[in-house]
mmCIF file of C-alpha atoms and ligand atoms in Angstrom:
data_model
loop_
_atom_site.group_PDB
_atom_site.id
_atom_site.type_symbol
_atom_site.label_atom_id
_atom_site.label_comp_id
_atom_site.label_asym_id
_atom_site.label_seq_id
_atom_site.Cartn_x
_atom_site.Cartn_y
_atom_site.Cartn_z
ATOM 1 C CA VAL A 18 96.219 -84.793 22.261
ATOM 2 C CA VAL A 19 95.428 -83.696 25.801
ATOM 3 C CA ALA A 20 97.826 -84.691 28.556
ATOM 4 C CA GLY A 21 96.217 -87.293 30.788
ATOM 5 C CA PRO A 22 97.316 -89.752 33.438
ATOM 6 C CA SER A 23 100.005 -92.315 32.643
ATOM 7 C CA ALA A 24 99.013 -95.796 31.525
ATOM 8 C CA ASP A 25 99.924 -96.999 35.035
ATOM 9 C CA GLU A 26 97.543 -94.524 36.648
ATOM 10 C CA ARG A 27 94.799 -95.538 34.247
ATOM 11 C CA GLY A 28 95.382 -99.197 34.997
ATOM 12 C CA ALA A 29 95.255 -98.555 38.729
ATOM 13 C CA ALA A 30 92.102 -96.535 38.313
ATOM 14 C CA GLY A 31 90.201 -99.324 36.585
ATOM 15 C CA ARG A 32 87.411 -97.841 34.457
ATOM 16 C CA ARG A 33 88.632 -94.289 34.833
ATOM 17 C CA ASP A 34 89.388 -92.297 31.753
ATOM 18 C CA LEU A 35 90.598 -88.817 32.631
ATOM 19 C CA GLU A 36 91.541 -87.554 29.210
ATOM 20 C CA ILE A 37 88.640 -85.110 28.771
ATOM 21 C CA ALA A 38 88.986 -82.068 31.017
ATOM 22 C CA THR A 39 85.508 -80.852 31.928
ATOM 23 C CA VAL A 40 84.051 -77.508 33.005
ATOM 24 C CA ASP A 41 80.649 -77.787 34.703
ATOM 25 C CA GLY A 42 78.393 -74.728 34.742
ATOM 26 C CA HIS A 43 76.197 -75.516 37.732
ATOM 27 C CA ALA A 44 76.435 -77.354 41.058
ATOM 28 C CA ASP A 45 75.045 -76.490 44.463
ATOM 29 C CA VAL A 46 77.804 -77.905 46.665
ATOM 30 C CA PHE A 47 78.310 -74.991 49.067
ATOM 31 C CA SER A 48 74.629 -74.013 49.064
ATOM 32 C CA LYS A 49 73.837 -77.597 50.070
ATOM 33 C CA ALA A 50 76.561 -77.551 52.723
ATOM 34 C CA ILE A 51 74.986 -74.494 54.362
ATOM 35 C CA GLU A 52 71.386 -75.642 53.925
ATOM 36 C CA GLU A 53 72.005 -79.127 55.349
ATOM 37 C CA GLY A 54 74.755 -78.279 57.825
ATOM 38 C CA LEU A 55 77.326 -80.451 56.047
ATOM 39 C CA ASP A 56 81.084 -80.142 55.712
ATOM 40 C CA TYR A 57 82.211 -80.478 52.084
ATOM 41 C CA PHE A 58 85.290 -82.459 53.106
ATOM 42 C CA VAL A 59 84.227 -84.448 56.193
ATOM 43 C CA ASP A 60 80.863 -85.351 54.643
ATOM 44 C CA ALA A 61 82.222 -85.842 51.113
ATOM 45 C CA GLU A 62 80.143 -88.979 50.549
ATOM 46 C CA ARG A 63 76.980 -86.883 50.802
ATOM 47 C CA PHE A 64 77.945 -84.690 47.816
ATOM 48 C CA GLN A 65 77.284 -85.730 44.214
ATOM 49 C CA ALA A 66 80.040 -83.275 43.245
ATOM 50 C CA SER A 67 82.447 -84.049 46.087
ATOM 51 C CA LEU A 68 86.074 -83.248 45.464
ATOM 52 C CA PRO A 69 87.070 -86.901 44.858
ATOM 53 C CA ARG A 70 84.165 -87.319 42.426
ATOM 54 C CA LEU A 71 84.967 -84.117 40.529
ATOM 55 C CA ARG A 72 88.559 -85.248 40.197
ATOM 56 C CA ARG A 73 87.652 -88.725 39.021
ATOM 57 C CA GLY A 74 85.276 -87.141 36.505
ATOM 58 C CA GLY A 75 88.007 -84.908 35.096
ATOM 59 C CA VAL A 76 86.271 -81.692 36.191
ATOM 60 C CA VAL A 77 88.885 -78.917 36.238
ATOM 61 C CA LEU A 78 86.484 -76.005 36.856
ATOM 62 C CA GLN A 79 83.171 -76.181 38.686
ATOM 63 C CA ALA A 80 80.569 -73.450 39.061
ATOM 64 C CA ALA A 81 79.612 -73.163 42.724
ATOM 65 C CA SER A 82 76.148 -71.693 42.910
ATOM 66 C CA ILE A 83 75.026 -69.128 45.438
ATOM 67 C CA PHE A 84 71.499 -70.447 45.757
ATOM 68 C CA VAL A 85 69.222 -69.193 48.494
ATOM 69 C CA PRO A 86 65.953 -71.081 49.165
ATOM 70 C CA ALA A 87 62.765 -69.174 48.254
ATOM 71 C CA ALA A 88 61.787 -68.974 51.946
ATOM 72 C CA PHE A 89 64.506 -66.316 52.418
ATOM 73 C CA ALA A 90 64.194 -62.756 51.148
ATOM 74 C CA GLY A 91 65.821 -59.410 51.869
ATOM 75 C CA GLU A 92 68.378 -59.373 54.722
ATOM 76 C CA GLU A 93 67.855 -63.089 55.370
ATOM 77 C CA ALA A 94 68.659 -63.962 51.764
ATOM 78 C CA LEU A 95 71.757 -61.761 51.908
ATOM 79 C CA ALA A 96 72.980 -63.388 55.136
ATOM 80 C CA PHE A 97 72.433 -66.863 53.688
ATOM 81 C CA ALA A 98 74.338 -65.951 50.500
ATOM 82 C CA ARG A 99 77.258 -64.546 52.505
ATOM 83 C CA ARG A 100 77.468 -67.840 54.421
ATOM 84 C CA ILE A 101 77.609 -69.768 51.126
ATOM 85 C CA VAL A 102 80.420 -67.562 49.822
ATOM 86 C CA GLY A 103 82.242 -67.959 53.147
ATOM 87 C CA ALA A 104 81.996 -71.747 52.843
ATOM 88 C CA ALA A 105 83.269 -71.601 49.251
ATOM 89 C CA GLU A 106 86.190 -69.372 50.225
ATOM 90 C CA ALA A 107 87.148 -71.630 53.143
ATOM 91 C CA ALA A 108 86.971 -74.768 51.018
ATOM 92 C CA CYS A 109 88.918 -73.208 48.152
ATOM 93 C CA ALA A 110 91.688 -72.079 50.518
ATOM 94 C CA ARG A 111 92.548 -75.730 51.122
ATOM 95 C CA PRO A 112 95.243 -77.362 48.997
ATOM 96 C CA GLU A 113 93.004 -80.276 47.941
ATOM 97 C CA THR A 114 91.202 -77.800 45.647
ATOM 98 C CA GLY A 115 92.692 -75.747 42.837
ATOM 99 C CA GLY A 116 91.339 -72.583 44.474
ATOM 100 C CA LEU A 117 88.626 -70.046 43.721
ATOM 101 C CA VAL A 118 88.786 -68.534 40.233
ATOM 102 C CA ARG A 119 88.046 -64.817 40.492
ATOM 103 C CA ASP A 120 88.689 -63.466 36.988
ATOM 104 C CA ALA A 121 88.741 -64.368 33.302
ATOM 105 C CA ALA A 122 92.464 -65.130 33.365
ATOM 106 C CA GLY A 123 91.807 -67.667 36.118
ATOM 107 C CA VAL A 124 89.170 -69.326 33.946
ATOM 108 C CA ARG A 125 91.641 -69.603 31.076
ATOM 109 C CA ALA A 126 94.267 -71.116 33.390
ATOM 110 C CA ALA A 127 91.721 -73.637 34.686
ATOM 111 C CA GLY A 128 90.742 -74.518 31.136
ATOM 112 C CA ALA A 129 94.342 -75.170 30.180
ATOM 113 C CA ALA A 130 94.798 -77.739 32.957
ATOM 114 C CA PRO A 131 94.610 -81.466 32.213
ATOM 115 C CA ALA A 132 91.848 -83.651 33.616
ATOM 116 C CA GLY A 133 92.724 -85.016 37.041
ATOM 117 C CA VAL A 134 94.193 -81.881 38.634
ATOM 118 C CA PRO A 135 92.557 -80.504 41.829
ATOM 119 C CA PRO A 136 89.355 -78.804 40.654
ATOM 120 C CA ARG A 137 88.995 -75.040 40.733
ATOM 121 C CA PHE A 138 85.663 -73.369 41.516
ATOM 122 C CA PHE A 139 83.944 -70.123 40.552
ATOM 123 C CA LEU A 140 80.992 -68.336 42.141
ATOM 124 C CA ALA A 141 77.695 -68.157 40.246
ATOM 125 C CA MET A 142 74.639 -66.534 41.792
ATOM 126 C CA GLU A 143 71.395 -68.389 41.049
ATOM 127 C CA GLY A 144 68.679 -65.825 41.681
ATOM 128 C CA ALA A 145 69.604 -62.294 42.729
ATOM 129 C CA SER A 146 67.363 -62.016 45.805
ATOM 130 C CA PRO A 147 70.465 -61.696 48.067
ATOM 131 C CA LEU A 148 71.316 -58.456 46.227
ATOM 132 C CA CYS A 149 68.018 -56.854 47.355
ATOM 133 C CA GLY A 150 68.150 -54.763 44.170
ATOM 134 C CA SER A 151 71.318 -53.035 45.408
ATOM 135 C CA ALA A 152 74.290 -52.171 43.198
ATOM 136 C CA THR A 153 76.452 -51.878 46.322
ATOM 137 C CA LEU A 154 75.687 -55.464 47.247
ATOM 138 C CA LEU A 155 76.414 -56.559 43.677
ATOM 139 C CA ASP A 156 79.824 -54.909 44.055
ATOM 140 C CA GLU A 157 80.417 -56.803 47.299
ATOM 141 C CA PHE A 158 79.854 -60.179 45.613
ATOM 142 C CA VAL A 159 81.901 -59.142 42.564
ATOM 143 C CA ASP A 160 84.753 -58.233 44.912
ATOM 144 C CA ARG A 161 84.495 -61.714 46.383
ATOM 145 C CA GLY A 162 84.816 -63.262 42.916
ATOM 146 C CA LEU A 163 81.312 -63.528 41.409
ATOM 147 C CA ARG A 164 81.652 -64.582 37.734
ATOM 148 C CA MET A 165 78.074 -65.423 36.708
ATOM 149 C CA LEU A 166 74.656 -64.021 37.661
ATOM 150 C CA GLY A 167 71.126 -65.315 37.127
ATOM 151 C CA LEU A 168 68.621 -62.607 38.038
ATOM 152 C CA THR A 169 65.872 -64.945 39.246
ATOM 153 C CA HIS A 170 65.272 -68.476 40.405
ATOM 154 C CA ASN A 171 61.852 -69.979 39.580
ATOM 155 C CA HIS A 172 59.745 -67.201 41.082
ATOM 156 C CA ASP A 173 59.736 -63.430 40.943
ATOM 157 C CA ASN A 174 62.032 -61.164 42.953
ATOM 158 C CA GLU A 175 63.243 -57.543 42.862
ATOM 159 C CA CYS A 176 64.795 -58.162 39.413
ATOM 160 C CA GLY A 177 61.984 -59.835 37.523
ATOM 161 C CA ASP A 178 60.067 -63.025 36.885
ATOM 162 C CA GLY A 179 61.253 -66.597 36.996
ATOM 163 C CA CYS A 180 59.815 -69.348 34.828
ATOM 164 C CA PHE A 181 57.102 -70.207 37.362
ATOM 165 C CA ALA A 182 55.982 -66.627 38.055
ATOM 166 C CA LYS A 183 52.189 -66.410 38.114
ATOM 167 C CA ALA A 184 51.742 -63.267 35.995
ATOM 168 C CA PRO A 185 55.017 -62.924 34.105
ATOM 169 C CA GLN A 186 55.955 -59.376 33.145
ATOM 170 C CA GLY A 187 59.651 -59.644 32.437
ATOM 171 C CA LEU A 188 62.454 -57.741 34.129
ATOM 172 C CA THR A 189 62.100 -54.754 36.437
ATOM 173 C CA ALA A 190 64.096 -51.563 35.956
ATOM 174 C CA VAL A 191 66.251 -52.674 38.899
ATOM 175 C CA GLY A 192 66.865 -56.041 37.228
ATOM 176 C CA LYS A 193 67.951 -54.402 33.962
ATOM 177 C CA ASP A 194 70.234 -52.014 35.828
ATOM 178 C CA LEU A 195 71.884 -54.808 37.815
ATOM 179 C CA ALA A 196 72.343 -56.825 34.597
ATOM 180 C CA ARG A 197 74.159 -53.919 32.919
ATOM 181 C CA ARG A 198 76.321 -53.287 35.984
ATOM 182 C CA ALA A 199 77.183 -56.978 36.265
ATOM 183 C CA GLU A 200 78.312 -57.082 32.640
ATOM 184 C CA ARG A 201 80.477 -54.013 33.117
ATOM 185 C CA ALA A 202 82.110 -55.809 36.056
ATOM 186 C CA GLY A 203 82.910 -58.804 33.827
ATOM 187 C CA VAL A 204 80.120 -61.001 35.223
ATOM 188 C CA VAL A 205 78.389 -63.283 32.698
ATOM 189 C CA LEU A 206 74.564 -63.153 32.678
ATOM 190 C CA ASP A 207 72.743 -66.451 33.114
ATOM 191 C CA ALA A 208 69.222 -66.890 31.710
ATOM 192 C CA ALA A 209 68.576 -70.351 33.202
ATOM 193 C CA HIS A 210 65.527 -69.687 35.380
ATOM 194 C CA LEU A 211 63.947 -66.702 33.585
ATOM 195 C CA ASN A 212 60.562 -66.867 31.927
ATOM 196 C CA ARG A 213 60.183 -65.974 28.251
ATOM 197 C CA PRO A 214 59.407 -62.217 28.602
ATOM 198 C CA ALA A 215 62.278 -61.785 31.077
ATOM 199 C CA LEU A 216 64.642 -63.721 28.810
ATOM 200 C CA ALA A 217 63.739 -61.511 25.839
ATOM 201 C CA GLU A 218 64.395 -58.384 27.910
ATOM 202 C CA LEU A 219 67.677 -59.726 29.232
ATOM 203 C CA LEU A 220 68.853 -60.421 25.682
ATOM 204 C CA ARG A 221 67.910 -56.871 24.654
ATOM 205 C CA ALA A 222 69.783 -55.376 27.630
ATOM 206 C CA ALA A 223 72.885 -57.569 27.290
ATOM 207 C CA GLN A 224 76.003 -56.357 25.496
ATOM 208 C CA GLN A 225 77.999 -59.564 26.081
ATOM 209 C CA PRO A 226 77.341 -63.276 25.500
ATOM 210 C CA VAL A 227 74.491 -64.617 27.673
ATOM 211 C CA VAL A 228 74.469 -68.201 28.949
ATOM 212 C CA TYR A 229 71.838 -70.722 29.979
ATOM 213 C CA SER A 230 73.819 -72.526 32.664
ATOM 214 C CA HIS A 231 71.664 -75.606 33.287
ATOM 215 C CA GLY A 232 68.508 -77.039 31.761
ATOM 216 C CA GLY A 233 67.234 -78.821 28.690
ATOM 217 C CA SER A 234 65.410 -78.504 25.394
ATOM 218 C CA ARG A 235 61.621 -78.219 25.250
ATOM 219 C CA ARG A 236 61.678 -80.060 21.942
ATOM 220 C CA LEU A 237 62.607 -83.195 23.907
ATOM 221 C CA CYS A 238 61.026 -82.414 27.279
ATOM 222 C CA ASP A 239 58.292 -79.762 27.320
ATOM 223 C CA VAL A 240 58.515 -78.216 30.791
ATOM 224 C CA PRO A 241 58.570 -74.483 31.662
ATOM 225 C CA ARG A 242 62.218 -74.551 32.798
ATOM 226 C CA ASN A 243 63.450 -75.773 29.420
ATOM 227 C CA LEU A 244 64.131 -73.664 26.317
ATOM 228 C CA ASP A 245 62.162 -73.922 23.088
ATOM 229 C CA ASP A 246 64.187 -73.822 19.895
ATOM 230 C CA ASP A 247 63.565 -70.110 19.202
ATOM 231 C CA ALA A 248 64.748 -69.108 22.674
ATOM 232 C CA ALA A 249 67.738 -71.440 22.366
ATOM 233 C CA ARG A 250 68.678 -69.769 19.045
ATOM 234 C CA ALA A 251 68.360 -66.330 20.631
ATOM 235 C CA VAL A 252 70.709 -67.229 23.496
ATOM 236 C CA ALA A 253 73.206 -68.885 21.155
ATOM 237 C CA ALA A 254 73.117 -65.810 18.876
ATOM 238 C CA THR A 255 74.733 -63.770 21.672
ATOM 239 C CA GLY A 256 77.796 -66.024 21.467
ATOM 240 C CA GLY A 257 76.966 -67.673 24.789
ATOM 241 C CA VAL A 258 76.500 -71.327 25.690
ATOM 242 C CA LEU A 259 73.538 -73.535 26.598
ATOM 243 C CA ALA A 260 74.435 -76.176 29.154
ATOM 244 C CA VAL A 261 72.445 -79.385 29.576
ATOM 245 C CA ASP A 262 71.715 -80.443 33.148
ATOM 246 C CA PHE A 263 71.118 -83.923 34.554
ATOM 247 C CA PHE A 264 67.818 -83.377 36.341
ATOM 248 C CA PRO A 265 65.554 -86.206 35.052
ATOM 249 C CA GLY A 266 62.544 -83.849 35.033
ATOM 250 C CA HIS A 267 64.309 -81.652 32.458
ATOM 251 C CA ILE A 268 65.468 -84.575 30.333
ATOM 252 C CA VAL A 269 62.464 -86.891 29.817
ATOM 253 C CA PRO A 270 58.775 -85.944 30.006
ATOM 254 C CA GLY A 271 56.171 -87.257 32.396
ATOM 255 C CA GLY A 272 58.348 -88.247 35.334
ATOM 256 C CA ALA A 273 59.851 -91.209 33.484
ATOM 257 C CA PRO A 274 63.353 -92.369 34.486
ATOM 258 C CA ALA A 275 66.154 -90.792 32.461
ATOM 259 C CA ARG A 276 69.235 -92.526 31.114
ATOM 260 C CA LEU A 277 72.574 -91.235 29.948
ATOM 261 C CA ALA A 278 71.447 -91.626 26.310
ATOM 262 C CA ASP A 279 68.570 -89.200 26.992
ATOM 263 C CA VAL A 280 71.061 -86.521 28.092
ATOM 264 C CA VAL A 281 73.104 -87.195 24.974
ATOM 265 C CA ALA A 282 69.919 -86.583 22.934
ATOM 266 C CA HIS A 283 69.617 -83.048 24.384
ATOM 267 C CA LEU A 284 73.287 -82.314 23.660
ATOM 268 C CA GLU A 285 72.870 -83.663 20.140
ATOM 269 C CA HIS A 286 69.714 -81.655 19.485
ATOM 270 C CA TRP A 287 71.367 -78.396 20.500
ATOM 271 C CA ALA A 288 74.549 -79.247 18.618
ATOM 272 C CA GLU A 289 72.490 -79.745 15.440
ATOM 273 C CA LEU A 290 70.291 -76.693 16.027
ATOM 274 C CA LEU A 291 72.941 -74.240 17.253
ATOM 275 C CA GLY A 292 76.331 -75.705 16.364
ATOM 276 C CA VAL A 293 78.751 -77.390 18.782
ATOM 277 C CA ASP A 294 80.245 -74.033 19.844
ATOM 278 C CA ALA A 295 77.040 -73.219 21.764
ATOM 279 C CA VAL A 296 76.710 -76.472 23.730
ATOM 280 C CA ALA A 297 78.027 -77.258 27.216
ATOM 281 C CA VAL A 298 77.185 -79.043 30.465
ATOM 282 C CA GLY A 299 75.931 -77.853 33.854
ATOM 283 C CA GLY A 300 74.984 -81.003 35.732
ATOM 284 C CA ASP A 301 73.138 -79.393 38.676
ATOM 285 C CA PHE A 302 74.781 -81.872 41.032
ATOM 286 C CA ASP A 303 73.814 -81.407 44.673
ATOM 287 C CA GLY A 304 70.845 -79.379 43.478
ATOM 288 C CA ILE A 305 69.007 -82.550 42.406
ATOM 289 C CA THR A 306 67.752 -85.492 44.439
ATOM 290 C CA THR A 307 66.767 -87.747 41.548
ATOM 291 C CA VAL A 308 69.474 -88.654 39.063
ATOM 292 C CA VAL A 309 69.975 -89.835 35.501
ATOM 293 C CA SER A 310 70.929 -93.501 35.317
ATOM 294 C CA GLY A 311 74.600 -93.544 34.275
ATOM 295 C CA LEU A 312 75.184 -89.907 35.366
ATOM 296 C CA GLU A 313 74.619 -90.233 39.099
ATOM 297 C CA ASP A 314 77.444 -87.957 40.202
ATOM 298 C CA ALA A 315 80.369 -85.896 38.903
ATOM 299 C CA SER A 316 82.641 -88.921 38.564
ATOM 300 C CA THR A 317 80.533 -90.167 35.629
ATOM 301 C CA TYR A 318 81.588 -87.512 33.091
ATOM 302 C CA PRO A 319 83.947 -89.867 31.226
ATOM 303 C CA ALA A 320 80.965 -92.134 30.455
ATOM 304 C CA LEU A 321 79.140 -89.154 28.934
ATOM 305 C CA TRP A 322 82.082 -88.250 26.700
ATOM 306 C CA LYS A 323 82.469 -91.884 25.640
ATOM 307 C CA ALA A 324 78.782 -91.973 24.694
ATOM 308 C CA MET A 325 79.186 -88.735 22.709
ATOM 309 C CA ALA A 326 82.115 -90.256 20.814
ATOM 310 C CA GLU A 327 79.984 -93.285 20.034
ATOM 311 C CA ARG A 328 77.327 -90.941 18.580
ATOM 312 C CA GLY A 329 79.937 -89.609 16.160
ATOM 313 C CA PHE A 330 81.165 -86.435 17.864
ATOM 314 C CA THR A 331 84.852 -85.853 17.156
ATOM 315 C CA ALA A 332 87.406 -85.486 19.956
ATOM 316 C CA GLU A 333 87.647 -81.769 19.177
ATOM 317 C CA GLU A 334 83.866 -81.320 19.339
ATOM 318 C CA ILE A 335 83.708 -83.184 22.647
ATOM 319 C CA ARG A 336 86.485 -81.035 24.112
ATOM 320 C CA LYS A 337 84.488 -77.913 23.175
ATOM 321 C CA ILE A 338 81.291 -79.229 24.770
ATOM 322 C CA ALA A 339 83.156 -80.562 27.814
ATOM 323 C CA ALA A 340 85.152 -77.423 28.545
ATOM 324 C CA GLY A 341 86.198 -75.209 25.645
ATOM 325 C CA ASN A 342 82.895 -73.408 25.156
ATOM 326 C CA TRP A 343 82.572 -72.458 28.821
ATOM 327 C CA VAL A 344 86.189 -71.302 28.836
ATOM 328 C CA ARG A 345 85.571 -69.149 25.743
ATOM 329 C CA VAL A 346 82.678 -67.296 27.397
ATOM 330 C CA LEU A 347 83.826 -67.134 31.029
ATOM 331 C CA GLY A 348 87.455 -66.576 30.068
ATOM 332 C CA ALA A 349 86.860 -63.769 27.554
ATOM 333 C CA ALA A 350 89.087 -60.785 28.271
ATOM 334 C CA ARG A 351 87.046 -57.770 29.340
ATOM 335 C CA ALA A 352 87.776 -54.283 30.565
ATOM 336 C CA SER A 353 87.451 -55.574 34.148
ATOM 337 C CA ASP A 354 90.473 -57.844 33.554
ATOM 338 C CA SER A 355 92.694 -54.950 34.500
ATOM 339 C CA GLY A 356 91.876 -56.145 37.986
ATOM 340 C CA SER A 357 91.059 -52.872 39.669
ATOM 341 C CA ALA A 358 87.703 -52.261 41.258
ATOM 342 C CA ALA A 359 87.739 -48.842 39.600
ATOM 343 C CA ALA A 360 87.405 -50.573 36.228
ATOM 344 C CA ARG A 361 83.803 -51.317 37.041
HETATM 345 ZN ZN1 ZN B 413 68.672 -74.155 39.005
#
């Protein structure tokens, strides 16, 4: 039994059900704040994963992506990424949040918290163009708390090819080197936007569990960003997690509207194919402008867990998918846990 709010609090909260603590592997809150000139607190209503919505949804740990639009490269991409991290640091210094998680021990502490506490955040880079292929710049972001790294977004960069690259060739030598260095620094590698050759090379280079932080299954929705079953098995075989996102275009084919049950179908497919220990969520809130009916923002997580229970998932299985699997991977003790920069 997980500690939740008192019966009084539940009554006052109406439909709220905060008993399932949730860890979400992808949201673009601070990237969106910088891109659109918004304040995460003052303009809270504009954020699908605003602090009040995360709290109502039971989210105890939220990935905050460092996402730089494709129009920026080189120094411009770096400057944009530094502004995102600055916004995340400023927001996480405020007492309404649970703070910025900067190491595996922090992830484990976040995962042990009950639903309803002030959410913690961690930094996840989505596309390594801000690093300009530089190990020194990787170190800078690691020092500021980077916990997860995807080498590319949809297109190619210094590290390799994204899933929409025109002539995909996989990872570059620089990309492989940065991946190895990131792992040694305790950063988890994220395969979400890679194309197939790059994914295969990443899995060969990786020594630690690799994750797929947000997306869907090609079996149910055949688009380039989603994973076919063989690729899904290969990621799961590393001991990592595959997190379903709530972008309708990844959930149902042909531009049709998506419903909560369609997201459940992706979670169920991966649970059957890979086992529940490999399945997680990464909603992509504030990175999407169309939404799944029933999962419009981060406050809707309890409805997802209720639907999973109705499909026959046990409470223990739901707790793994909601939080436990992310905590296992991101909270794994590594050499870098000694805390010193020299450990890298
Ligand atoms: Zn993405």
